[in-house]
Coordinates of C-alpha atoms in Angstrom, one line a residue:
Chain A
M218 CA 55.7 3.5 5.1
S219 CA 55.3 4.7 1.6
E220 CA 52.9 7.2 0.2
Q221 CA 51.0 4.3 -1.2
T222 CA 49.7 3.4 2.2
K223 CA 48.2 6.7 2.8
P224 CA 44.4 6.4 3.1
K225 CA 42.6 8.0 0.2
T226 CA 41.5 11.6 0.9
A227 CA 37.8 11.8 0.7
K228 CA 36.1 14.1 -1.8
R229 CA 34.0 16.1 0.6
D230 CA 32.2 18.4 -1.8
P231 CA 28.4 18.1 -1.6
L232 CA 26.9 15.5 -3.9
F233 CA 23.7 17.5 -4.2
R234 CA 22.9 21.1 -3.4
R235 CA 19.7 21.8 -1.6
K236 CA 18.4 24.3 0.9
T237 CA 17.5 22.1 3.9
A238 CA 16.1 22.7 7.3
I239 CA 16.9 19.2 8.5
G240 CA 20.6 19.5 9.2
Y241 CA 24.1 20.1 8.1
K242 CA 27.5 18.5 8.4
T243 CA 30.9 20.1 8.6
E244 CA 34.4 18.7 9.4
E245 CA 33.7 19.6 13.0
K246 CA 30.1 18.4 13.7
T247 CA 26.8 17.0 12.4
V248 CA 23.9 19.2 13.3
M249 CA 20.2 18.2 13.1
R250 CA 17.6 20.9 13.6
G251 CA 20.2 23.0 15.3
Y252 CA 21.4 20.4 17.8
N253 CA 24.8 18.8 17.5
L254 CA 24.0 15.1 17.3
S255 CA 27.0 14.1 19.4
E256 CA 26.0 16.5 22.2
L257 CA 22.4 15.3 22.0
A258 CA 23.6 11.7 22.6
E259 CA 26.1 12.8 25.3
A260 CA 23.3 14.7 27.2
G261 CA 21.4 11.4 27.6
Y262 CA 18.6 11.9 25.2
S263 CA 17.2 8.7 23.7
F264 CA 16.9 7.7 20.1
C265 CA 13.1 8.3 20.4
D266 CA 13.9 11.9 21.5
A267 CA 16.0 12.3 18.5
M268 CA 13.1 11.2 16.3
F269 CA 11.1 14.1 17.6
V270 CA 14.0 16.5 16.8
L271 CA 14.2 15.0 13.3
F272 CA 10.6 15.3 12.3
Q273 CA 9.3 18.0 14.6
G274 CA 12.3 20.1 15.5
R275 CA 11.7 19.8 19.2
I276 CA 12.5 17.9 22.4
P277 CA 9.5 15.9 23.4
T278 CA 7.9 15.7 26.9
E279 CA 8.7 12.5 28.8
P280 CA 5.3 10.9 28.2
E281 CA 5.6 11.6 24.5
E282 CA 9.0 10.0 24.4
K283 CA 7.6 7.0 26.3
M284 CA 4.7 6.7 23.8
L285 CA 7.1 6.6 20.9
K286 CA 9.3 4.1 22.6
Y287 CA 6.3 1.9 23.2
E288 CA 5.1 2.3 19.6
M289 CA 8.5 1.6 17.9
G290 CA 8.9 -1.4 20.2
E291 CA 5.6 -2.9 19.3
F292 CA 5.8 -2.1 15.6
M293 CA 9.2 -3.6 15.1
E294 CA 8.5 -7.3 15.0
H295 CA 5.5 -8.8 13.3
S296 CA 6.8 -12.2 12.2
M297 CA 5.2 -13.5 9.0
S298 CA 3.9 -10.4 7.1
P299 CA 4.5 -9.1 3.6
S300 CA 7.6 -7.2 4.7
A301 CA 9.3 -10.1 6.3
A302 CA 8.3 -12.4 3.5
S303 CA 9.9 -10.0 1.0
A304 CA 13.1 -9.9 3.0
I305 CA 13.3 -13.6 3.1
S306 CA 12.5 -14.0 -0.6
V307 CA 15.1 -11.4 -1.7
I308 CA 17.9 -12.9 0.5
A309 CA 17.2 -16.3 -1.2
G310 CA 19.2 -14.9 -4.1
R311 CA 22.0 -13.8 -1.8
P312 CA 22.3 -10.1 -2.8
N313 CA 23.9 -7.7 -0.3
L314 CA 21.8 -7.6 2.8
P315 CA 20.6 -4.0 2.3
A316 CA 18.7 -5.2 -0.8
A317 CA 16.5 -7.5 1.3
V318 CA 15.9 -4.8 4.0
A319 CA 15.1 -2.2 1.3
A320 CA 12.6 -4.6 -0.3
A321 CA 11.0 -5.2 3.1
V322 CA 10.5 -1.5 3.8
M323 CA 9.2 -1.0 0.3
T324 CA 6.3 -3.4 0.8
F325 CA 4.5 -0.8 2.9
G326 CA 1.8 0.5 0.7
G327 CA -1.9 0.9 0.7
A328 CA -2.7 -2.4 2.4
H329 CA 0.4 -3.2 4.6
G330 CA 0.6 -0.6 7.3
P331 CA -1.0 2.4 5.5
G332 CA -0.1 4.9 8.2
A333 CA 0.0 7.9 6.0
A334 CA -3.4 7.2 4.5
H335 CA -4.9 6.8 7.9
G336 CA -3.4 10.1 9.0
Y337 CA -4.6 11.9 5.9
M338 CA -8.1 10.5 6.4
M339 CA -8.2 11.8 10.0
N340 CA -6.9 15.2 9.1
K341 CA -9.4 15.5 6.3
Y342 CA -12.4 14.8 8.5
L343 CA -11.1 17.0 11.3
D344 CA -10.9 19.8 8.8
R345 CA -14.4 19.0 7.7
A346 CA -15.7 19.1 11.2
L347 CA -14.2 22.5 11.7
A348 CA -15.5 23.9 8.5
E349 CA -19.0 22.5 9.0
G350 CA -19.2 23.2 12.7
K351 CA -19.6 19.6 13.7
T352 CA -18.3 17.8 16.7
V353 CA -15.6 15.1 16.5
E354 CA -18.2 12.5 17.3
E355 CA -20.5 13.7 14.5
I356 CA -17.7 13.7 12.0
A357 CA -16.6 10.2 13.0
K358 CA -20.1 8.9 12.3
E359 CA -19.9 10.6 8.8
L360 CA -16.6 9.1 8.1
V361 CA -17.8 5.6 8.9
D362 CA -20.9 6.2 6.8
D363 CA -18.9 7.6 3.9
Y364 CA -16.7 4.6 3.8
M365 CA -19.2 1.9 4.5
D366 CA -21.9 3.4 2.1
N367 CA -19.2 3.2 -0.6
N368 CA -18.2 -0.4 0.3
Q369 CA -14.8 0.9 1.2
P370 CA -12.9 -0.6 4.2
V371 CA -12.6 1.9 7.1
M372 CA -8.8 2.4 7.5
G373 CA -7.5 1.3 10.8
M374 CA -10.0 -1.4 11.3
G375 CA -9.4 -5.2 10.8
Q376 CA -6.3 -7.3 10.4
P377 CA -6.3 -10.5 8.3
Q378 CA -4.2 -12.5 10.8
H379 CA -5.3 -11.2 14.1
R380 CA -8.9 -11.8 13.3
D381 CA -10.4 -11.0 16.7
G382 CA -8.1 -8.2 17.7
D383 CA -4.5 -7.2 17.0
P384 CA -2.6 -7.8 20.2
R385 CA -0.9 -4.4 19.9
A386 CA -3.9 -2.3 19.1
E387 CA -6.2 -1.9 22.2
P388 CA -3.2 -1.8 24.6
T389 CA -1.9 1.2 22.6
H390 CA -5.1 3.1 23.1
V391 CA -4.9 2.4 26.8
K392 CA -1.2 3.3 27.0
Q393 CA -2.0 6.6 25.4
E394 CA -4.7 7.3 27.9
E395 CA -2.4 6.2 30.8
L396 CA 0.3 8.6 29.7
N397 CA -2.3 11.5 29.4
I398 CA -1.4 12.2 25.9
D399 CA -4.8 11.4 24.4
G400 CA -5.7 14.3 22.1
I401 CA -8.2 14.9 19.4
Y402 CA -7.0 12.1 17.2
L403 CA -7.7 9.5 19.9
R404 CA -11.1 11.0 20.4
L405 CA -11.8 10.8 16.7
Q406 CA -10.4 7.2 16.4
R407 CA -12.4 6.0 19.4
S408 CA -15.5 7.6 17.9
I409 CA -14.8 5.9 14.5
E410 CA -14.6 2.6 16.3
K411 CA -17.8 3.2 18.3
Y412 CA -19.9 4.0 15.2
F413 CA -18.1 1.4 13.1
H414 CA -19.0 -1.4 15.6
A415 CA -22.5 -0.1 16.0
R416 CA -23.2 0.0 12.3
R417 CA -21.8 -3.5 11.7
K418 CA -23.8 -4.9 14.6
K419 CA -26.9 -3.3 13.2
E420 CA -26.3 -4.8 9.8
G421 CA -25.7 -8.2 11.4
R422 CA -22.1 -8.3 10.5
S423 CA -19.2 -9.7 12.5
Y424 CA -17.0 -7.8 14.9
V425 CA -13.9 -6.2 13.3
P426 CA -11.5 -4.8 15.8
V427 CA -9.2 -1.8 15.5
N428 CA -5.8 -2.7 14.0
C429 CA -2.3 -1.5 14.8
V430 CA -2.5 1.3 12.2
G431 CA -5.7 2.6 13.7
A432 CA -4.3 2.5 17.2
G433 CA -0.6 3.2 16.6
N434 CA -1.0 5.9 14.0
T435 CA -3.5 7.7 16.1
A436 CA -1.0 7.9 18.9
L437 CA 1.7 9.1 16.6
C438 CA -0.6 11.8 15.3
D439 CA -1.5 12.9 18.9
I440 CA 2.2 13.2 19.7
G441 CA 2.7 15.5 16.8
F442 CA 3.9 13.4 13.8
A443 CA 2.5 14.3 10.3
P444 CA 1.0 11.5 8.3
N445 CA 4.2 10.8 6.3
A446 CA 6.5 11.1 9.3
A447 CA 4.3 8.6 11.2
W448 CA 4.4 6.3 8.2
C449 CA 8.1 6.6 8.0
I450 CA 8.4 5.6 11.7
G451 CA 6.0 2.6 11.3
S452 CA 7.4 1.2 8.2
V453 CA 11.1 1.8 8.7
V454 CA 11.1 0.4 12.2
R455 CA 9.8 -2.8 10.8
G456 CA 12.9 -3.0 8.7
Y457 CA 14.9 -4.0 11.8
S458 CA 13.0 -7.2 12.3
C459 CA 12.9 -7.9 8.6
A460 CA 16.7 -7.6 8.7
A461 CA 16.8 -10.1 11.5
H462 CA 14.7 -12.5 9.5
A463 CA 17.0 -11.9 6.4
V464 CA 20.1 -12.5 8.5
Y465 CA 18.7 -15.6 10.0
T466 CA 17.8 -16.9 6.5
L467 CA 21.2 -15.9 5.2
K468 CA 23.1 -17.7 7.9
K469 CA 20.9 -20.7 8.6
G470 CA 18.7 -21.1 5.5
R471 CA 19.4 -22.5 2.1
A472 CA 20.1 -20.1 -0.8
W473 CA 17.6 -20.3 -3.6
A474 CA 15.0 -21.9 -1.3
A475 CA 14.3 -24.7 -3.7
S476 CA 16.6 -27.6 -2.8
R477 CA 15.2 -31.1 -2.9
N478 CA 17.9 -32.1 -0.4
E479 CA 16.3 -30.3 2.5
P480 CA 14.1 -32.4 4.8
M481 CA 11.1 -30.0 4.3
V482 CA 9.6 -28.8 1.0
Q483 CA 11.2 -25.4 0.4
M484 CA 9.4 -22.1 -0.3
L485 CA 10.3 -22.2 -4.0
D486 CA 10.0 -25.9 -4.6
L487 CA 8.5 -26.6 -8.0
S488 CA 5.6 -28.4 -6.4
M489 CA 4.5 -25.1 -4.9
I490 CA 3.4 -23.8 -8.3
K491 CA -0.4 -24.1 -8.9
Y492 CA -1.0 -23.0 -12.5
V493 CA -4.5 -21.8 -13.4
G494 CA -3.8 -20.0 -16.7
P495 CA -4.5 -21.0 -20.4
E496 CA -4.0 -24.7 -21.0
D497 CA -0.8 -26.0 -22.7
R498 CA -0.9 -25.2 -26.4
E499 CA 1.4 -25.5 -29.5
V500 CA 3.6 -22.6 -30.6
P501 CA 2.4 -21.4 -34.0
K502 CA 4.8 -21.6 -36.9
Q503 CA 6.0 -18.2 -38.0
G504 CA 4.5 -18.9 -41.4
E505 CA 1.1 -19.2 -39.8
R506 CA 1.6 -16.4 -37.3
Q507 CA -0.3 -13.5 -38.9
E508 CA -3.5 -15.6 -39.5
Y509 CA -3.2 -17.2 -36.0
A510 CA -2.7 -13.9 -34.3
K511 CA -5.6 -12.2 -36.0
K512 CA -7.9 -15.1 -35.2
Q513 CA -6.8 -15.1 -31.6
K514 CA -7.3 -11.3 -31.3
E515 CA -10.8 -11.5 -33.0
S516 CA -12.0 -14.3 -30.7
G517 CA -11.3 -12.1 -27.7
E518 CA -10.8 -15.2 -25.6
Y519 CA -7.4 -13.9 -24.4
K520 CA -9.1 -10.9 -22.7
K521 CA -10.0 -12.9 -19.7
W522 CA -6.3 -13.5 -19.0
V523 CA -5.2 -9.9 -19.5
I524 CA -3.8 -8.4 -16.3
Chain B
M239 CA -4.4 -28.0 -27.4
G240 CA -3.1 -28.8 -30.9
D241 CA 0.0 -31.0 -31.4
L242 CA 2.0 -30.5 -28.3
N243 CA 4.7 -32.8 -29.5
Q244 CA 5.2 -31.2 -32.9
K245 CA 8.6 -31.4 -34.5
N246 CA 10.8 -28.8 -36.2
I247 CA 10.7 -25.9 -33.7
G248 CA 13.9 -24.0 -34.1
N249 CA 16.9 -26.1 -32.9
L250 CA 14.8 -28.0 -30.4
D251 CA 15.1 -31.3 -32.4
S252 CA 18.8 -30.8 -32.9
P253 CA 20.9 -34.0 -32.2
K254 CA 23.4 -31.7 -30.5
L255 CA 21.0 -31.3 -27.6
P256 CA 21.7 -33.9 -24.9
Y257 CA 18.0 -34.7 -24.5
D258 CA 14.8 -34.9 -26.5
Y259 CA 13.3 -31.5 -25.8
L260 CA 10.1 -32.0 -27.8
T261 CA 8.9 -35.0 -25.8
R262 CA 9.3 -33.4 -22.4
E263 CA 6.2 -33.3 -20.2
Y264 CA 3.9 -30.4 -19.7
G265 CA 2.1 -29.7 -16.5
T266 CA 3.1 -28.6 -13.0
V267 CA 5.0 -30.7 -10.5
P268 CA 2.7 -32.6 -8.1
L269 CA 2.8 -31.8 -4.4
D270 CA 5.7 -33.6 -2.7
K271 CA 4.1 -36.1 -0.3
N272 CA 7.4 -37.6 0.8
R273 CA 8.5 -34.5 2.7
P274 CA 6.7 -32.2 5.2
P275 CA 5.0 -29.3 3.4
F276 CA 6.7 -25.9 3.3
Q277 CA 6.4 -23.9 6.5
W278 CA 7.9 -20.6 7.7
V279 CA 10.9 -21.8 9.7
S280 CA 12.2 -19.1 12.1
E281 CA 14.3 -18.8 15.2
V282 CA 13.4 -15.1 15.4
A283 CA 9.7 -14.8 15.8
Y284 CA 6.2 -16.2 15.4
K285 CA 2.7 -15.0 15.8
N286 CA -0.8 -16.5 16.2
I287 CA -4.2 -14.8 16.2
H288 CA -3.6 -13.3 19.7
R289 CA 0.1 -12.8 20.2
I290 CA 3.3 -11.7 18.5
V291 CA 6.3 -13.5 20.0
A292 CA 10.0 -12.6 19.4
R293 CA 12.7 -15.0 20.7
G294 CA 10.1 -16.3 23.2
Y295 CA 9.0 -12.9 24.5
D296 CA 5.5 -11.6 23.8
T297 CA 6.2 -8.2 22.2
T298 CA 3.1 -6.5 23.7
E299 CA 4.2 -7.7 27.1
L300 CA 7.7 -6.3 26.5
V301 CA 6.5 -2.8 25.6
E302 CA 4.0 -2.8 28.4
E303 CA 6.8 -3.6 30.8
G304 CA 8.7 -0.6 29.5
Y305 CA 11.1 -2.1 27.0
G306 CA 11.4 -0.3 23.8
L307 CA 12.8 -0.4 20.3
V308 CA 16.4 -0.5 21.4
D309 CA 15.8 -3.4 23.7
L310 CA 13.8 -5.2 20.9
L311 CA 16.9 -5.0 18.7
F312 CA 18.8 -7.0 21.2
V313 CA 15.9 -9.4 21.5
D314 CA 15.6 -10.0 17.7
F315 CA 19.2 -10.1 16.9
Q316 CA 20.7 -11.6 20.0
A317 CA 17.8 -13.4 21.7
R318 CA 18.5 -11.5 25.0
I319 CA 17.5 -8.5 27.1
P320 CA 20.3 -6.0 27.2
T321 CA 21.7 -4.5 30.4
E322 CA 20.7 -0.9 31.0
E323 CA 24.2 0.3 30.0
E324 CA 24.0 -1.7 26.7
E325 CA 20.6 -0.1 26.0
Q326 CA 22.0 3.3 26.7
M327 CA 25.0 2.7 24.4
L328 CA 22.9 1.5 21.5
N329 CA 20.6 4.5 21.9
Y330 CA 23.7 6.7 21.7
I331 CA 24.9 5.0 18.5
M332 CA 21.5 5.2 16.9
I333 CA 21.2 9.0 17.6
L334 CA 24.5 9.5 15.8
S335 CA 23.4 7.3 12.9
L336 CA 20.1 9.1 12.4
E337 CA 21.3 12.0 10.2
D338 CA 24.3 12.7 8.1
G339 CA 23.3 15.8 6.0
L340 CA 23.0 15.5 2.3
S341 CA 25.1 12.3 2.0
L342 CA 24.2 9.3 -0.1
P343 CA 21.1 7.9 1.7
A344 CA 19.5 11.4 1.7
V345 CA 20.4 12.0 -1.9
L346 CA 18.9 8.7 -3.0
A347 CA 15.7 9.3 -1.0
R348 CA 15.4 12.8 -2.5
T349 CA 16.0 11.5 -6.0
V350 CA 13.3 8.9 -5.6
A351 CA 11.0 11.5 -4.1
K352 CA 11.3 13.6 -7.2
S353 CA 9.6 10.9 -9.2
K354 CA 6.4 11.2 -7.0
T355 CA 6.5 7.8 -5.2
H356 CA 5.5 6.5 -1.8
L357 CA 7.7 7.6 1.1
T358 CA 8.5 3.9 1.7
Q359 CA 10.2 3.6 -1.7
A360 CA 12.5 6.5 -0.9
C361 CA 13.3 5.0 2.5
G362 CA 14.0 1.6 0.9
A363 CA 16.3 3.3 -1.7
S364 CA 18.2 5.1 1.1
I365 CA 19.1 1.7 2.6
L366 CA 20.6 0.7 -0.7
A367 CA 23.2 3.4 -0.2
F368 CA 24.9 1.2 2.4
G369 CA 27.4 -0.6 0.2
H370 CA 30.9 -1.6 1.1
A371 CA 32.3 1.9 0.9
Y372 CA 29.6 4.1 2.5
G373 CA 28.6 1.5 5.1
G374 CA 31.1 -1.2 5.1
Y375 CA 30.0 -2.6 8.5
A376 CA 30.0 -6.2 7.5
A377 CA 33.4 -6.1 5.8
F378 CA 34.8 -4.2 8.8
G379 CA 33.3 -6.5 11.4
N380 CA 34.3 -9.7 9.7
R381 CA 37.8 -8.5 9.2
M382 CA 38.1 -7.4 12.9
A383 CA 36.8 -10.8 14.0
Q384 CA 39.2 -12.7 11.8
Y385 CA 42.3 -10.8 12.9
L386 CA 41.2 -11.0 16.6
E387 CA 40.6 -14.7 16.3
R388 CA 44.0 -15.2 14.7
A389 CA 45.8 -13.1 17.3
K390 CA 44.2 -15.2 20.0
A391 CA 45.0 -18.5 18.3
E392 CA 48.6 -17.5 17.7
H393 CA 49.1 -15.7 21.0
K394 CA 50.0 -12.5 19.3
P395 CA 49.8 -9.1 20.9
L396 CA 46.9 -6.9 19.7
S397 CA 49.3 -4.3 18.5
G398 CA 50.9 -6.8 16.1
A399 CA 47.6 -8.0 14.8
A400 CA 46.5 -4.4 14.3
E401 CA 49.6 -3.6 12.3
E402 CA 49.1 -6.7 10.1
L403 CA 45.5 -5.6 9.5
V404 CA 46.5 -2.0 8.6
R405 CA 49.2 -3.2 6.2
A406 CA 46.9 -5.5 4.4
H407 CA 43.8 -3.3 4.3
H408 CA 45.1 0.3 4.4
R409 CA 43.3 1.1 1.1
D410 CA 39.9 -0.3 2.2
E411 CA 37.2 2.3 2.7
A412 CA 36.0 0.3 5.7
L413 CA 39.3 0.4 7.7
G414 CA 37.7 2.5 10.4
V415 CA 40.6 4.9 10.4
S416 CA 40.8 7.8 7.9
D417 CA 41.1 11.6 7.6
L418 CA 37.3 12.1 7.9
M419 CA 37.0 12.9 11.6
L420 CA 40.2 14.9 12.3
K421 CA 38.2 17.9 13.6
D422 CA 35.0 16.2 14.7
P423 CA 35.3 14.6 18.2
A424 CA 32.1 12.5 17.8
A425 CA 33.8 9.2 17.1
K426 CA 36.3 9.5 20.0
R427 CA 33.5 10.6 22.3
M428 CA 31.6 7.4 21.3
I429 CA 34.4 5.2 22.4
A430 CA 34.8 7.2 25.6
R431 CA 31.1 6.7 26.3
A432 CA 31.4 3.0 25.8
E433 CA 34.3 2.9 28.2
K434 CA 32.4 5.0 30.7
L435 CA 29.4 2.7 30.5
G436 CA 31.6 -0.3 30.9
V437 CA 30.5 -1.9 27.6
A438 CA 33.8 -1.5 25.7
G439 CA 35.5 -4.8 25.2
E440 CA 38.0 -6.5 23.0
N441 CA 36.8 -4.9 19.8
V442 CA 37.2 -1.4 21.1
A443 CA 40.6 -2.3 22.5
F444 CA 41.6 -3.8 19.1
M445 CA 40.2 -0.8 17.3
K446 CA 42.4 1.5 19.3
E447 CA 45.4 -0.6 18.3
V448 CA 44.3 -0.3 14.7
V449 CA 44.1 3.5 15.0
E450 CA 47.6 3.6 16.5
A451 CA 49.0 1.3 13.8
A452 CA 47.4 3.4 11.1
K453 CA 48.8 6.6 12.6
R454 CA 52.3 5.0 12.6
L455 CA 52.1 3.7 9.1
S456 CA 50.4 6.5 7.4
T457 CA 52.2 9.4 5.8
S458 CA 49.4 11.8 6.5
E459 CA 47.2 12.6 9.5
V460 CA 44.5 10.0 10.2
D461 CA 42.3 9.0 13.2
L462 CA 39.4 7.0 14.3
D463 CA 36.4 7.6 12.1
M464 CA 32.7 7.0 12.6
L465 CA 32.6 3.6 11.0
G466 CA 35.4 2.4 13.2
A467 CA 33.8 3.8 16.4
T468 CA 30.3 2.6 15.7
A469 CA 31.2 -0.8 14.4
S470 CA 33.7 -1.7 17.2
V471 CA 31.3 -0.6 19.9
M472 CA 28.4 -2.4 18.3
M473 CA 30.5 -5.6 18.1
D474 CA 31.3 -5.2 21.8
L475 CA 27.5 -5.0 22.3
G476 CA 27.3 -8.4 20.7
F477 CA 26.0 -7.6 17.3
T478 CA 27.3 -9.5 14.3
P479 CA 28.7 -7.6 11.4
E480 CA 25.6 -8.4 9.4
A481 CA 23.3 -7.2 12.1
M482 CA 25.1 -3.9 12.6
W483 CA 25.2 -3.3 8.8
T484 CA 21.4 -3.5 8.6
I485 CA 20.7 -1.7 11.9
I486 CA 22.7 1.4 10.9
A487 CA 21.3 1.4 7.4
I488 CA 17.7 1.3 8.7
T489 CA 18.4 3.9 11.4
R490 CA 19.6 6.3 8.7
S491 CA 16.5 5.5 6.7
F492 CA 14.4 7.5 9.2
G493 CA 16.5 10.6 8.4
A494 CA 16.1 9.8 4.7
G495 CA 12.3 9.8 5.3
A496 CA 12.6 13.4 6.5
H497 CA 14.6 14.3 3.4
F498 CA 11.9 12.7 1.2
I499 CA 9.3 14.9 2.9
E500 CA 11.4 18.0 2.6
E501 CA 12.2 17.3 -1.1
V502 CA 8.5 17.0 -1.9
E503 CA 7.6 20.1 0.2
R504 CA 10.3 22.4 -1.2
E505 CA 11.4 21.1 -4.5
G506 CA 8.5 19.2 -6.2
F507 CA 8.5 16.5 -8.8
T508 CA 10.4 15.8 -12.1
R509 CA 8.6 14.5 -15.2
L510 CA 9.9 11.9 -17.7
G511 CA 12.0 13.7 -20.2
E512 CA 12.3 16.9 -18.2
T513 CA 15.9 16.7 -17.1
L514 CA 18.5 17.7 -19.7
T515 CA 22.2 16.7 -19.8
P516 CA 24.3 19.5 -21.3
P517 CA 26.8 18.4 -24.1
E518 CA 29.6 20.0 -22.2
D519 CA 29.3 17.2 -19.6
Y520 CA 29.6 14.6 -22.4
D521 CA 33.0 13.2 -23.4
G522 CA 31.9 10.1 -25.4
P523 CA 32.3 9.6 -29.1
A524 CA 31.7 12.7 -31.2
D525 CA 28.3 13.1 -32.9
R526 CA 28.2 10.9 -36.0
S527 CA 25.7 9.9 -38.6
V528 CA 23.7 6.7 -38.3
P529 CA 24.8 4.3 -41.1
P530 CA 22.0 3.1 -43.4
I531 CA 20.7 -0.3 -42.2
E532 CA 21.5 -1.8 -45.6
E533 CA 25.2 -1.0 -44.9
R534 CA 25.2 -2.6 -41.5
D535 CA 27.8 -5.2 -42.4
K536 CA 30.1 -2.5 -43.7
H537 CA 30.1 -0.8 -40.3
A538 CA 29.4 -3.5 -37.8
Q539 CA 32.4 -4.9 -35.8
P540 CA 31.9 -8.5 -34.5
A541 CA 32.8 -9.0 -30.9
Q542 CA 34.0 -12.6 -31.1
A543 CA 37.6 -13.4 -30.3
K544 CA 39.2 -16.6 -31.7
S545 CA 42.4 -16.5 -29.7
L546 CA 43.5 -15.5 -26.2
E547 CA 45.6 -12.7 -27.6
E548 CA 42.7 -11.3 -29.6
W549 CA 40.4 -11.6 -26.6
K550 CA 42.9 -9.7 -24.4
E551 CA 43.3 -7.0 -27.0
N552 CA 39.6 -6.6 -27.4
F553 CA 39.2 -6.5 -23.6
E554 CA 41.7 -3.8 -23.1
K555 CA 40.2 -1.8 -25.9
R556 CA 36.7 -2.1 -24.4
K557 CA 38.0 -0.9 -21.0
K558 CA 38.5 2.5 -22.6
L559 CA 34.8 3.0 -23.3
P560 CA 33.3 4.3 -20.0
A561 CA 30.2 2.5 -18.8
S562 CA 31.0 -0.6 -20.9
G563 CA 31.8 -2.4 -17.6
F564 CA 35.1 -3.9 -18.7
A565 CA 37.1 -1.6 -16.3
I566 CA 35.4 -3.1 -13.2
V567 CA 36.4 -6.4 -11.6
E568 CA 34.4 -7.6 -8.7
E569 CA 34.3 -10.8 -6.8
I570 CA 30.8 -12.0 -6.3
E571 CA 30.9 -15.2 -4.3
D572 CA 28.5 -18.1 -4.8
P573 CA 27.3 -18.6 -1.2
R574 CA 25.1 -21.6 -1.9
N575 CA 26.8 -23.8 0.7
P576 CA 24.1 -24.4 3.2
K577 CA 24.0 -23.5 6.9
K578 CA 27.4 -21.9 7.1
A579 CA 28.7 -21.7 10.6
H580 CA 28.6 -18.3 12.1

């Protein structure tokens, strides 16, 4: 065999220099928070155990590991949600699969699974309780009042599809209690829910149950994950199911999602467009442009369409 | 509003156009009443107000019964509950896929972090690192399946098929055999674990033959690498090449999330215009004066070629300018054929 068949030697210099407390990699091993990853797997630890090592630098207790296993299992699949819709839309153009999965994970923001925001909110009010000498229950009532007095939605409450209760939420609270890992966060969250329900009832408003962020993120906080770490867990784990939706669409769906040859109207069929913008109008001649543009600007009519 | 069928707009009334553009209709397309309306069609999952159901299983019932993320991956991608050994094996693989130091996914996540974004943007960006060189799981898997299938159809021994594969693809980054793991036993341990758990099958067997063939044919020391171990075991666990590509990329994205957090905590953000590029790193055209715009025609070089020879000459010349794109040739397939068999 000639020299030509020799596999290319990798350039193994670091791409990027950083002091890091997460891990290192040598020719001999990959180490995360001091543990050799291969030895961690050989010793029988689970992937959920490894998540504690990654974000918290510690081996969790068995109930903590069970809680994370439960949470990651329940967070993973949520069928038709913004993340899965993104994955399906992106794969319609047939890019490489990671593009569809990345888009799905990137849909997680302030409305879709705002795990970090919920965590920051809880930490802020717990801090306030400590500083002001208030109980968890008292600060929960203040939190609810602060949000509702300002017409802001209380994070962790309500889900647009599961209108009378996210199927994952209440069982998560119960699981946390069953595993005896209910800490100050669950106490705060339960109190938020209590005052939130009471105030809405008093105001004659409908019942809005706790959602998966309110329940799941609370548990993640109680088992030691910081807001952003918890958000990472919640949003990235959804990537797996979005990948399944993308792969299904890639293999069994029609590229472009607009064909008129499919028996069912497709997602991007032209008839799906409902246009509600300015009515059809003629394009001004360049010779008339300046006068036209000035008049249009002066009328201010365009402002209602500015986005 | 106004004359919507006016004439004389650019070339739109040109007789060279195969249609009369200016008399085309305005307005949206009415709803199609001849076909059922659009619906989310999925074999993977559905939900209603009260339940989330994946492949027929209520996901809350699954986790209450003690199933977890790793089981759910089998449910979503393979529509089945894995055996305990399969679950253990995938757990093992995912631990080894979680972190890889400051390699591409971490670098991308940290780069995005420096711009002060949401963590989810950095995690998404890290997934994009999994191309055909860094994470060639799909290429690897489809090739293994193709050679295995051919060996079976032609009644060839695995060793022969492995040698053919190595000869044809020895330069591919996703061969699964390289000099990357000569001192790190993790890849070989993974195969040994799969065998111990009784989940190793024809893909692991074939991978071992590929390793042996590569060792015979290579002039330098090579061995099984992490891609080869991970992908062959995952295929024996029943995952398709596309499924394993995404599963590994997403698993690494958790690690990338930690890198995002550390970057923000320890390094802070970068503002627009802050980063400098020193001239000693530049090897493009030397600094030159901008010609007056009135003299544009004197300096401008038209790109059009009128003959094949001229086109080829231009093409070769352009290849010499880095970042012009002419030195790269890729095959981007048009996969619009519907419902490909898989």
